[in-house]
């Protein structure tokens, strides 16, 4: 029983140390959210569709590229722009997080589910090993 329990504790510890990326949670900083206008939409029939947007930061208009599709001409969307913008050229922007302001309980929930899975697996191994072997009756 000690070996399955130790293996479960080791898996949970390694998952915790691996960080939020292991459980599908991303802490990527998309930058400051800014309202942007789609200037060149892209259809969704291509795998790597890129749209062109324009946005204003600190009174200066910038042009950016957005990896996405399906927006209409002159549609207003919220994008995340990098903290440091170049004076000229296009900037790569990303769609702003749609769950801004929500508490992120995904990591503790994912870790709790992992603990439950490790416990269930350990109990299965314990029960499997505790079944006494019965010889087949002679016929």
Short mmCIF file of C-alpha atoms in Angstrom, two decimals:
data_model
loop_
_atom_site.label_atom_id
_atom_site.label_comp_id
_atom_site.label_asym_id
_atom_site.label_seq_id
_atom_site.Cartn_x
_atom_site.Cartn_y
_atom_site.Cartn_z
CA UNK A 1 0.00 0.00 0.00
CA UNK A 2 2.91 2.34 0.65
CA UNK A 3 4.24 2.16 -2.92
CA UNK A 4 0.97 3.20 -4.64
CA UNK A 5 0.48 5.98 -2.08
CA UNK A 6 4.02 7.23 -2.61
CA UNK A 7 3.57 7.09 -6.38
CA UNK A 8 0.36 9.14 -6.10
CA UNK A 9 2.02 11.74 -3.91
CA UNK A 10 4.94 11.92 -6.35
CA UNK A 11 2.62 12.46 -9.33
CA UNK A 12 0.72 15.24 -7.52
CA UNK A 13 3.96 16.91 -6.43
CA UNK A 14 5.38 16.81 -9.96
CA UNK A 15 2.13 18.19 -11.36
CA UNK A 16 2.21 21.04 -8.87
CA UNK A 17 5.84 21.86 -9.69
CA UNK A 18 5.22 21.65 -13.45
CA UNK A 19 2.99 24.67 -13.14
CA UNK A 20 -0.33 25.68 -14.58
CA UNK A 21 0.59 24.79 -18.16
CA UNK A 22 0.31 21.09 -17.37
CA UNK A 23 -3.38 21.37 -16.56
CA UNK A 24 -4.18 23.43 -19.64
CA UNK A 25 -4.10 26.75 -17.86
CA UNK A 26 -2.12 29.51 -19.45
CA UNK A 27 -0.71 32.50 -17.61
CA UNK A 28 0.41 34.19 -20.81
CA UNK A 29 0.23 37.93 -20.60
CA UNK A 30 -1.62 39.15 -23.69
CA UNK A 31 -0.86 42.76 -22.85
CA UNK A 32 -3.16 45.69 -22.25
CA UNK A 33 -6.68 45.27 -23.67
CA UNK A 34 -7.47 47.84 -26.34
CA UNK A 35 -10.44 48.36 -28.66
CA UNK A 36 -9.45 47.66 -32.26
CA UNK A 37 -11.18 47.90 -35.61
CA UNK A 38 -10.84 45.18 -38.25
CA UNK A 39 -9.56 46.78 -41.44
CA UNK A 40 -8.90 43.63 -43.48
CA UNK A 41 -10.99 40.61 -42.48
CA UNK A 42 -10.00 37.07 -43.36
CA UNK A 43 -12.30 34.19 -44.31
CA UNK A 44 -12.18 31.05 -42.21
CA UNK A 45 -11.56 28.69 -45.13
CA UNK A 46 -7.76 28.83 -44.72
CA UNK A 47 -5.90 27.21 -41.83
CA UNK A 48 -3.62 30.18 -41.00
CA UNK A 49 -5.98 33.11 -41.45
CA UNK A 50 -4.61 36.52 -40.44
CA UNK A 51 -6.67 39.69 -40.13
CA UNK A 52 -5.43 43.27 -40.07
CA UNK A 53 -6.65 45.58 -37.32
CA UNK A 54 -5.99 49.18 -36.34
CA UNK A 55 -6.01 50.51 -32.80
CA UNK A 56 -5.06 53.64 -30.91
CA UNK A 57 -2.71 53.68 -27.92
CA UNK A 58 -1.71 56.95 -26.23
CA UNK A 59 -3.20 58.98 -29.07
CA UNK A 60 -1.18 57.18 -31.74
CA UNK A 61 -2.80 54.87 -34.31
CA UNK A 62 -1.08 51.52 -34.91
CA UNK A 63 -1.71 48.67 -37.30
CA UNK A 64 -1.59 45.08 -36.15
CA UNK A 65 -2.04 41.54 -37.34
CA UNK A 66 -4.43 39.19 -35.57
CA UNK A 67 -4.32 35.42 -35.98
CA UNK A 68 -8.01 34.85 -36.44
CA UNK A 69 -10.88 34.91 -38.87
CA UNK A 70 -14.58 35.51 -39.25
CA UNK A 71 -14.75 39.15 -38.22
CA UNK A 72 -16.48 41.69 -40.43
CA UNK A 73 -15.07 44.80 -42.04
CA UNK A 74 -14.92 47.68 -39.48
CA UNK A 75 -16.00 45.36 -36.65
CA UNK A 76 -14.82 46.49 -33.20
CA UNK A 77 -13.03 43.83 -31.14
CA UNK A 78 -10.92 43.89 -28.00
CA UNK A 79 -7.31 42.82 -28.47
CA UNK A 80 -4.30 42.57 -26.22
CA UNK A 81 -1.35 44.64 -27.38
CA UNK A 82 2.24 44.35 -26.12
CA UNK A 83 3.36 46.82 -23.46
CA UNK A 84 6.12 48.19 -25.70
CA UNK A 85 5.00 49.19 -29.19
CA UNK A 86 7.32 49.98 -32.10
CA UNK A 87 7.09 53.41 -33.70
CA UNK A 88 6.50 51.98 -37.17
CA UNK A 89 5.39 48.71 -38.71
CA UNK A 90 2.77 46.20 -37.78
CA UNK A 91 2.32 44.73 -34.33
CA UNK A 92 1.19 41.20 -33.60
CA UNK A 93 -1.86 41.32 -31.34
CA UNK A 94 -4.00 38.63 -29.77
CA UNK A 95 -7.64 38.47 -28.83
CA UNK A 96 -8.10 39.75 -25.29
CA UNK A 97 -9.10 37.27 -22.60
CA UNK A 98 -12.86 36.83 -22.54
CA UNK A 99 -12.94 35.91 -18.85
CA UNK A 100 -11.30 39.06 -17.52
CA UNK A 101 -12.17 39.71 -13.90
CA UNK A 102 -13.22 36.14 -13.15
CA UNK A 103 -11.43 34.19 -10.45
CA UNK A 104 -9.27 31.48 -11.91
CA UNK A 105 -10.18 28.34 -9.98
CA UNK A 106 -9.13 25.98 -12.76
CA UNK A 107 -5.72 25.10 -11.35
CA UNK A 108 -6.91 24.05 -7.86
CA UNK A 109 -9.81 22.15 -9.40
CA UNK A 110 -7.53 20.38 -11.87
CA UNK A 111 -5.11 19.50 -9.10
CA UNK A 112 -7.97 18.17 -6.93
CA UNK A 113 -9.12 15.97 -9.80
CA UNK A 114 -5.56 14.72 -10.26
CA UNK A 115 -5.35 13.86 -6.54
CA UNK A 116 -8.65 11.97 -6.81
CA UNK A 117 -7.40 10.08 -9.86
CA UNK A 118 -4.18 9.13 -8.06
CA UNK A 119 -6.15 7.99 -5.01
CA UNK A 120 -8.49 5.91 -7.18
CA UNK A 121 -5.60 4.30 -9.01
CA UNK A 122 -3.82 3.51 -5.75
CA UNK A 123 -6.96 1.97 -4.28
CA UNK A 124 -7.41 -0.14 -7.41
CA UNK A 125 -3.87 -1.49 -7.13
CA UNK A 126 -4.33 -2.14 -3.41
CA UNK A 127 -7.57 -4.04 -3.95
CA UNK A 128 -6.14 -5.96 -6.90
CA UNK A 129 -3.13 -7.08 -4.90
CA UNK A 130 -5.16 -7.98 -1.82
CA UNK A 131 -7.35 -10.51 -3.63
CA UNK A 132 -6.15 -13.98 -2.65
CA UNK A 133 -5.27 -16.25 -5.52
CA UNK A 134 -7.50 -19.32 -5.66
CA UNK A 135 -6.27 -22.37 -7.45
CA UNK A 136 -8.52 -23.84 -10.13
CA UNK A 137 -10.37 -26.93 -9.00
CA UNK A 138 -9.23 -30.13 -10.66
CA UNK A 139 -11.76 -31.61 -13.02
#
